[in-house]
PDB file of C-alpha atoms in Angstrom:
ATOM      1  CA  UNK A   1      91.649  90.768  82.713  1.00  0.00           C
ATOM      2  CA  UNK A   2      88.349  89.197  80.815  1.00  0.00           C
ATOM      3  CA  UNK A   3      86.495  92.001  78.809  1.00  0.00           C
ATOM      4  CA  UNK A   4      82.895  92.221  77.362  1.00  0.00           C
ATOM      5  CA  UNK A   5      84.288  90.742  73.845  1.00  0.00           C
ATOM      6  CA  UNK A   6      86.426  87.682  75.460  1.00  0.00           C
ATOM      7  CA  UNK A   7      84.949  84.285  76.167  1.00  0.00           C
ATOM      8  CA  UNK A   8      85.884  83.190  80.066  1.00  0.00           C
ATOM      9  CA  UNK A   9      85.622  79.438  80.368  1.00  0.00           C
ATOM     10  CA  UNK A  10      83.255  78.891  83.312  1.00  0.00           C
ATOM     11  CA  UNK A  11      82.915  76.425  86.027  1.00  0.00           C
ATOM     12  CA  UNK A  12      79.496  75.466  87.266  1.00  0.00           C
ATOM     13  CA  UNK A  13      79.739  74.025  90.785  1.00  0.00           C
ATOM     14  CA  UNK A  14      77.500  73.604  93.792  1.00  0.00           C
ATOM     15  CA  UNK A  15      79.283  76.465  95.903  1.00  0.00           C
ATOM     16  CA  UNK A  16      79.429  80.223  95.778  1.00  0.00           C
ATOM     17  CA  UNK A  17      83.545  80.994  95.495  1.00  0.00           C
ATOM     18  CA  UNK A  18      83.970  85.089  97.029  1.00  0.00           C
ATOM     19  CA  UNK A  19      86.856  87.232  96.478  1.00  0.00           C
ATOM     20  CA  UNK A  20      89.862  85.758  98.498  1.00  0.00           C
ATOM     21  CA  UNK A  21      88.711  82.353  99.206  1.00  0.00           C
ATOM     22  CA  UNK A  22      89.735  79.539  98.850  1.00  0.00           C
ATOM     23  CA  UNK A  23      88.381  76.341  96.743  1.00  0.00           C
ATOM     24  CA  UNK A  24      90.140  72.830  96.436  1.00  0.00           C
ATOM     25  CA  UNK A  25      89.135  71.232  93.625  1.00  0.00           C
ATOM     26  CA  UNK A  26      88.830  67.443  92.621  1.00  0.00           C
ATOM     27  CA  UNK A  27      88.798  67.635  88.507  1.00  0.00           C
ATOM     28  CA  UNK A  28      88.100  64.373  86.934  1.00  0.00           C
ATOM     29  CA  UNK A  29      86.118  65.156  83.828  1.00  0.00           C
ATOM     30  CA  UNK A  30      87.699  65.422  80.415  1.00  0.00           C
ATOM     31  CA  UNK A  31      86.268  68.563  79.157  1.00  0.00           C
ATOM     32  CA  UNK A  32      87.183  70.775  82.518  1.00  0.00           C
ATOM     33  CA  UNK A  33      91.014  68.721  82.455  1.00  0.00           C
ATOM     34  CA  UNK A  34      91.094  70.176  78.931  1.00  0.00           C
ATOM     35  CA  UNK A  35      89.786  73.426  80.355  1.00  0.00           C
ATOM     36  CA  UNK A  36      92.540  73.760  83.381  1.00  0.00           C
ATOM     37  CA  UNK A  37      95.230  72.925  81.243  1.00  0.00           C
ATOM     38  CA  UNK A  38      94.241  75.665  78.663  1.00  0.00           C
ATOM     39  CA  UNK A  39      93.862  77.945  81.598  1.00  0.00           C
ATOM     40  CA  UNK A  40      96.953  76.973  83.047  1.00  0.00           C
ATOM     41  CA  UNK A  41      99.082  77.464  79.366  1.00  0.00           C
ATOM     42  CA  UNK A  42      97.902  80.625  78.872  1.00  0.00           C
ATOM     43  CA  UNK A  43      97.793  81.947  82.592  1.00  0.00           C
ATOM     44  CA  UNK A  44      93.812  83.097  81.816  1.00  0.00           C
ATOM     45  CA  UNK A  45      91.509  82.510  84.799  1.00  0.00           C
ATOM     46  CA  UNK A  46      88.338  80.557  84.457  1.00  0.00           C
ATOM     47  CA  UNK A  47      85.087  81.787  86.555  1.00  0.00           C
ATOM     48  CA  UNK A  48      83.464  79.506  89.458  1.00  0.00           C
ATOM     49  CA  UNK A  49      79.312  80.134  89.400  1.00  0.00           C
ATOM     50  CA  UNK A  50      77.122  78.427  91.392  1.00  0.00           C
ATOM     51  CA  UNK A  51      74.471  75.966  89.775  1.00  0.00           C
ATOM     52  CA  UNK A  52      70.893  77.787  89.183  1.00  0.00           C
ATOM     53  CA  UNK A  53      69.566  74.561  87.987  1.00  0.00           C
ATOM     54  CA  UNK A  54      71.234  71.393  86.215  1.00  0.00           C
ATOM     55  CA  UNK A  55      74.292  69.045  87.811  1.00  0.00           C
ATOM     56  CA  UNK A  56      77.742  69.172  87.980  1.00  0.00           C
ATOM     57  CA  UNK A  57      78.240  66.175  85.323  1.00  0.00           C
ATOM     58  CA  UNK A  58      76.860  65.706  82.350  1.00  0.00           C
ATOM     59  CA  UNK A  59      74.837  68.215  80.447  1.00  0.00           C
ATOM     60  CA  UNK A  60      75.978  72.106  81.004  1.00  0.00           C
ATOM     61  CA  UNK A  61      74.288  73.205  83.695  1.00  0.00           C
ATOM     62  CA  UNK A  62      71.898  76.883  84.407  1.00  0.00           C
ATOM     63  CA  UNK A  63      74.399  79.017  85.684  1.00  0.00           C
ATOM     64  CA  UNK A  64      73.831  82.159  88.559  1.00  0.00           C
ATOM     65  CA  UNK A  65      74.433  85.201  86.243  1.00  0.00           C
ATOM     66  CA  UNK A  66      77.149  86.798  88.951  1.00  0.00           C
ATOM     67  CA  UNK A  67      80.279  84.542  89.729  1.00  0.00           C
ATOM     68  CA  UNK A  68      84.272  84.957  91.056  1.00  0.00           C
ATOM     69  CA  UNK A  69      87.163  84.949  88.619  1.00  0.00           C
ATOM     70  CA  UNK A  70      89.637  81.814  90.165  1.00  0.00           C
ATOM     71  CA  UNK A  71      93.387  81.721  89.790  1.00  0.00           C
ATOM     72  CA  UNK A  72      94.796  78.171  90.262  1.00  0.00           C
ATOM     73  CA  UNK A  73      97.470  78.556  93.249  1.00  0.00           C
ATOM     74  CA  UNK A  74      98.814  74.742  93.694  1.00  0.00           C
ATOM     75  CA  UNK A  75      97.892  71.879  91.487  1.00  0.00           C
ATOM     76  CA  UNK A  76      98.818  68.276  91.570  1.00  0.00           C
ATOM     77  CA  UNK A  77      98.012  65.168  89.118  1.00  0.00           C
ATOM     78  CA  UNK A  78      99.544  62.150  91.322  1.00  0.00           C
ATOM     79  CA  UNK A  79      96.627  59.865  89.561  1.00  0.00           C
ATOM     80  CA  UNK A  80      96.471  59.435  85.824  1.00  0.00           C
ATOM     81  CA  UNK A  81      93.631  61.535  84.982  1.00  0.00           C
ATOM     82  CA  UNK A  82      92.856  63.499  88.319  1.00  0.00           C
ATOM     83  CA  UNK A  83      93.718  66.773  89.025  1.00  0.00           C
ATOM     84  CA  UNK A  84      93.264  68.014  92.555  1.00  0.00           C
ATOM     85  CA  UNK A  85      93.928  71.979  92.947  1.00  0.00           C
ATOM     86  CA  UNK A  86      93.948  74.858  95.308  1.00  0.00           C
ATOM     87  CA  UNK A  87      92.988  77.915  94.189  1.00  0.00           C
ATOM     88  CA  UNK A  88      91.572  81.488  95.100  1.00  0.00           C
ATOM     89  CA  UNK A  89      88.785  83.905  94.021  1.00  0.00           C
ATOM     90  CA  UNK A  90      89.918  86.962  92.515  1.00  0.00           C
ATOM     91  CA  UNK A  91      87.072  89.058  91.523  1.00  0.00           C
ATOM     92  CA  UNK A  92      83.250  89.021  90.410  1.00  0.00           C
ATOM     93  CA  UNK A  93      81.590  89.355  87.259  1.00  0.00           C
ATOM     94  CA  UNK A  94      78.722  89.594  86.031  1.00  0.00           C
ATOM     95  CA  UNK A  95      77.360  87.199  83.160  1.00  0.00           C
ATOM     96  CA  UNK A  96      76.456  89.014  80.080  1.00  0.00           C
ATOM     97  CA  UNK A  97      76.040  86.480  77.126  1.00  0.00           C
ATOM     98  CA  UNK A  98      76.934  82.901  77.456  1.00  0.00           C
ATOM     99  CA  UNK A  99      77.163  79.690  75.244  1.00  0.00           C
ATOM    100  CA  UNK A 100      78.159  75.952  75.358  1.00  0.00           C
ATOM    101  CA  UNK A 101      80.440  74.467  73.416  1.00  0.00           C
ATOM    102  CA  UNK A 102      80.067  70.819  71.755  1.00  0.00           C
ATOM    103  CA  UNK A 103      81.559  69.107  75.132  1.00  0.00           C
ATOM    104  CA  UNK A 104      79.103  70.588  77.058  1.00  0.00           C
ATOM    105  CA  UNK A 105      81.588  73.079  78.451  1.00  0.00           C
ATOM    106  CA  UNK A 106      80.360  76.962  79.386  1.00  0.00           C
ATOM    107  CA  UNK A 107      81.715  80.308  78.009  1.00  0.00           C
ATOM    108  CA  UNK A 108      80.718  83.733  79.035  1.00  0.00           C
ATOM    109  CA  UNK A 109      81.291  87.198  78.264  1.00  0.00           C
ATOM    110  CA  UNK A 110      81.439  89.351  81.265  1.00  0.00           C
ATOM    111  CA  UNK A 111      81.470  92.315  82.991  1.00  0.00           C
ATOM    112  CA  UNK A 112      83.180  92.875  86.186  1.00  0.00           C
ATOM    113  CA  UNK A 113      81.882  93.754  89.320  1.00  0.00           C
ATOM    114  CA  UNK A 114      84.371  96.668  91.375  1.00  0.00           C
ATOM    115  CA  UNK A 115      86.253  95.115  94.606  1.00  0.00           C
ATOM    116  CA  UNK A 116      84.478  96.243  98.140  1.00  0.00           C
ATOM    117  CA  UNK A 117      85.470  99.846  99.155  1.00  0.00           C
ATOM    118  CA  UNK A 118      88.274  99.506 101.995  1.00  0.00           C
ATOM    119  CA  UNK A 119      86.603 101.336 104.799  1.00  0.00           C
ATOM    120  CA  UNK A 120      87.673 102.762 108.375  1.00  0.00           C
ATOM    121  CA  UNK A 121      86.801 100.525 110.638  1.00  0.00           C
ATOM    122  CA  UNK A 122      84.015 100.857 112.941  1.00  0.00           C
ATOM    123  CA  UNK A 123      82.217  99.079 116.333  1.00  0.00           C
ATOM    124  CA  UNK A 124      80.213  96.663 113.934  1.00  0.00           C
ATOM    125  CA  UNK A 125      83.458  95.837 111.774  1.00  0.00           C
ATOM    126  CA  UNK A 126      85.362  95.069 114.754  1.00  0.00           C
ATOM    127  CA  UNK A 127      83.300  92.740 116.549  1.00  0.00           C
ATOM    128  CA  UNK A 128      82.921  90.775 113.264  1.00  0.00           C
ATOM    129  CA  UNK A 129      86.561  91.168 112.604  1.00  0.00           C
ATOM    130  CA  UNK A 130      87.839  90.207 116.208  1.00  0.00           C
ATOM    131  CA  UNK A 131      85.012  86.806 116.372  1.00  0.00           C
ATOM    132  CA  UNK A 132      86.482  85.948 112.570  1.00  0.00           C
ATOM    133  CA  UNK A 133      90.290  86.163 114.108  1.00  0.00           C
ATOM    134  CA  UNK A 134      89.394  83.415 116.712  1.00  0.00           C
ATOM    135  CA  UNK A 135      87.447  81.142 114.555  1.00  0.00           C
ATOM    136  CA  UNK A 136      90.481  81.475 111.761  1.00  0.00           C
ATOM    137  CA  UNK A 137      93.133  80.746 114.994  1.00  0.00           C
ATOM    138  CA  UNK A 138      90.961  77.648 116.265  1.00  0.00           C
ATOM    139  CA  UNK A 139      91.199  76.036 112.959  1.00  0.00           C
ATOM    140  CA  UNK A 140      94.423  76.818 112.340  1.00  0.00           C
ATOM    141  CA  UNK A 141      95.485  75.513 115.819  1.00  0.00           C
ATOM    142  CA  UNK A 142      93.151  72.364 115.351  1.00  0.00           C
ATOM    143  CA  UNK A 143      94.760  71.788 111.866  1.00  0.00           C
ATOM    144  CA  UNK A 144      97.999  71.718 112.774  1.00  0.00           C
ATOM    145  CA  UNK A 145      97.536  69.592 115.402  1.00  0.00           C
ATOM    146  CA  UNK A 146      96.077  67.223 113.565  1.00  0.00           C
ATOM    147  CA  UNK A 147      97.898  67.406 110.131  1.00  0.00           C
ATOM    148  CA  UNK A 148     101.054  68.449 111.164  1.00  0.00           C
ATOM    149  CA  UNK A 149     103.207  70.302 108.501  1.00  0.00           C
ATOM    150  CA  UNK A 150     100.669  69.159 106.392  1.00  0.00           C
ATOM    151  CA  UNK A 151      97.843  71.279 107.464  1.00  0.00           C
ATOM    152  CA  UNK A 152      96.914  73.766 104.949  1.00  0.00           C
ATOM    153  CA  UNK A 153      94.796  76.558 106.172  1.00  0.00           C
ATOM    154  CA  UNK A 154      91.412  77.270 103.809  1.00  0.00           C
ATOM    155  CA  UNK A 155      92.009  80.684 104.837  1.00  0.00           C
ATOM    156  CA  UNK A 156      94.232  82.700 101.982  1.00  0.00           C
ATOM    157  CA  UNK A 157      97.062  85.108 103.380  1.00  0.00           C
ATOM    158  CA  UNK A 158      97.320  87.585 104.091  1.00  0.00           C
ATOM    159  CA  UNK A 159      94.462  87.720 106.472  1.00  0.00           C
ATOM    160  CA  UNK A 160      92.838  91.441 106.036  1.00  0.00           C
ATOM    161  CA  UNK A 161      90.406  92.173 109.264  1.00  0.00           C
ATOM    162  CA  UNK A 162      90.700  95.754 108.453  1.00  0.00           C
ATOM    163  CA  UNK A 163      88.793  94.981 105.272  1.00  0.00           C
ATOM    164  CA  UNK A 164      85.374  94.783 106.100  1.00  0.00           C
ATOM    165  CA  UNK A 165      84.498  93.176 102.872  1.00  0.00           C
ATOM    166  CA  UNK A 166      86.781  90.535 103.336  1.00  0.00           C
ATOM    167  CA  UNK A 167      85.767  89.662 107.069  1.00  0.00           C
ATOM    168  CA  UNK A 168      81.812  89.889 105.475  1.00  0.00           C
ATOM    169  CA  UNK A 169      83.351  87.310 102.563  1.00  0.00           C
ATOM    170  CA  UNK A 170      84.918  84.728 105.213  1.00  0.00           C
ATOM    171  CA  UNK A 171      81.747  85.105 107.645  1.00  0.00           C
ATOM    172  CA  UNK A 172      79.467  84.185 104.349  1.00  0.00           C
ATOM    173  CA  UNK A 173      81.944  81.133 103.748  1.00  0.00           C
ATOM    174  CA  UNK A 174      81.601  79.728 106.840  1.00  0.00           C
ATOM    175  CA  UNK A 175      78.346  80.354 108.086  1.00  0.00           C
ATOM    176  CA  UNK A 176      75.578  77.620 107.751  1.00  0.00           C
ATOM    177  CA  UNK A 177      73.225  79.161 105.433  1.00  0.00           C
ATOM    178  CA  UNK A 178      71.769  78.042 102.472  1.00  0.00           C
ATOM    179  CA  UNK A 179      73.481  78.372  99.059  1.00  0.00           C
ATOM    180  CA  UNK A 180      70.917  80.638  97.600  1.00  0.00           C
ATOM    181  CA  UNK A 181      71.466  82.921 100.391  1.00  0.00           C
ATOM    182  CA  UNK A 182      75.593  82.937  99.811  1.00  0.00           C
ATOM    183  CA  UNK A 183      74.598  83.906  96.206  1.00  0.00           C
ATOM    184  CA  UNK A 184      72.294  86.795  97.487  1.00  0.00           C
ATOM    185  CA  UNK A 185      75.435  88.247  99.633  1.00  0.00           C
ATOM    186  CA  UNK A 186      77.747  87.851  96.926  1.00  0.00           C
ATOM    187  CA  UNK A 187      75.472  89.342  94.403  1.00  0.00           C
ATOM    188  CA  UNK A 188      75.522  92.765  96.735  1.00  0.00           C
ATOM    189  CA  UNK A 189      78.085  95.588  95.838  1.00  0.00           C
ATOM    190  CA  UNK A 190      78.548  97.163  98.922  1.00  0.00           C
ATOM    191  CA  UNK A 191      81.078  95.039 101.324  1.00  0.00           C
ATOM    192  CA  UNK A 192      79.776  97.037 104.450  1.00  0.00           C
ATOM    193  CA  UNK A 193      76.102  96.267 103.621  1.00  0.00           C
ATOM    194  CA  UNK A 194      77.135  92.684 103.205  1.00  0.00           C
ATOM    195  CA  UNK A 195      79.118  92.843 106.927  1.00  0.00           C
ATOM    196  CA  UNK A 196      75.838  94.447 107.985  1.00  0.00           C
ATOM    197  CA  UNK A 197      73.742  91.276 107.515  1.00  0.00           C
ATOM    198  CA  UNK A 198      76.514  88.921 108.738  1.00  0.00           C
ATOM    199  CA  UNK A 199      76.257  91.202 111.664  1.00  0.00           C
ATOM    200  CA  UNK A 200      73.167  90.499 112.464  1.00  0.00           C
ATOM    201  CA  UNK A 201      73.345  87.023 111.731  1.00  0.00           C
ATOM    202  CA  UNK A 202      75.794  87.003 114.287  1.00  0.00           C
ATOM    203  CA  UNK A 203      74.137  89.232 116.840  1.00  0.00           C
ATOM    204  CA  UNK A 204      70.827  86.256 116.220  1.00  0.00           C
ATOM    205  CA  UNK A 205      72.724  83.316 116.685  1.00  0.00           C
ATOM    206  CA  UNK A 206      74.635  84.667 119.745  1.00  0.00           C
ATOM    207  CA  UNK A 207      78.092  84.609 118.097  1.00  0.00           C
ATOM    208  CA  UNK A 208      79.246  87.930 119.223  1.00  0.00           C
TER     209      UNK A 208
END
């Protein structure tokens, strides 16, 4: 695992990756082909941060100073030059000294941030968890429907509704709020204070 004197390749993106999702990719661009394939050789995960300012192309973008380690799960190249993947956030870090190499690529030396604290489960955790457990079955059910044996759930297994960091890291996934704001719950290190606020987003919004 990455350590405060080895360089992490980084991905800048427009989404906030938590630990256990899941994030298809669409990799096109030389320098992050070159990146994957380095990754993939050597078995070392890159780190997914959302964009603080800057675009995906072109120049390196700003990055947010806390991201998600990614393992690559599934990867396919059916077009020359194209890489689509599937794979899943492992854990956070924190950004401690960064720097860009001649293609524009990032680097950082991290820190890493401790998984949530697996809790017992209480009245708050189980209404988020039970809500979660519908929404996860209605798009499953939809998806296979309409895929077939093709479907493949954006939902990593196994499903953990016991953990109440995990159900707070699918809730911030799926909810409609802005990206900033995913950053903000990510950011927090306590997985019940981040269920807390998806609780009462929840409770607002007349979800549960």
């Amino acid at each position: 695992m990455p350590e405060n004197n080895h360089w992490t390749p980084l991905f800048p993106l427009n989404t906030v990756l938590f630990p256990g999702g899941v994030l298809p990719l669409k990799v096109f661009e030389t320098r992050y082909l070159d990146m994957l394939r380095e990754c993939m050789r050597t078995g070392q995960p890159f780190g997914v941060v959302l964009i603080k300012s800057g675009q995906e192309v072109g120049k390196a973008a700003e990055p947010e100073s806390v991201g998600c380690l990614t393992r690559i799960t599934e990867w396919d190249m059916q077009d020359l030059g194209v890489m689509m993947l599937r794979t899943e956030g492992s854990q956070r870090f924190r950004i401690v000294q960064q720097r860009v190499l001649p293609d524009q690529r990032l680097e950082a030396q991290i820190t890493l941030i401790e998984a949530d604290q697996v809790t017992r489960p209480d009245e708050m955790h189980l209404q988020c968890a039970s809500t979660l457990k519908l929404v996860i079955d209605d798009i499953d059910k939809k998806g296979r429907a309409t895929h077939g044996a093709n479907f493949a759930s954006p939902f990593a297994l196994p499903l953990q509704f016991d953990n109440a960091g995990w159900v707070a890291n699918r809730w911030c996934e799926i909810l409609p709020i802005p990206l900033k704001a995913r950053q903000k719950l990510l950011e927090l290190t306590d997985g019940r204070e981040r269920l807390g606020i998806v609780h009462q987003y929840l409770l607002q919004h007349n979800i549960i």
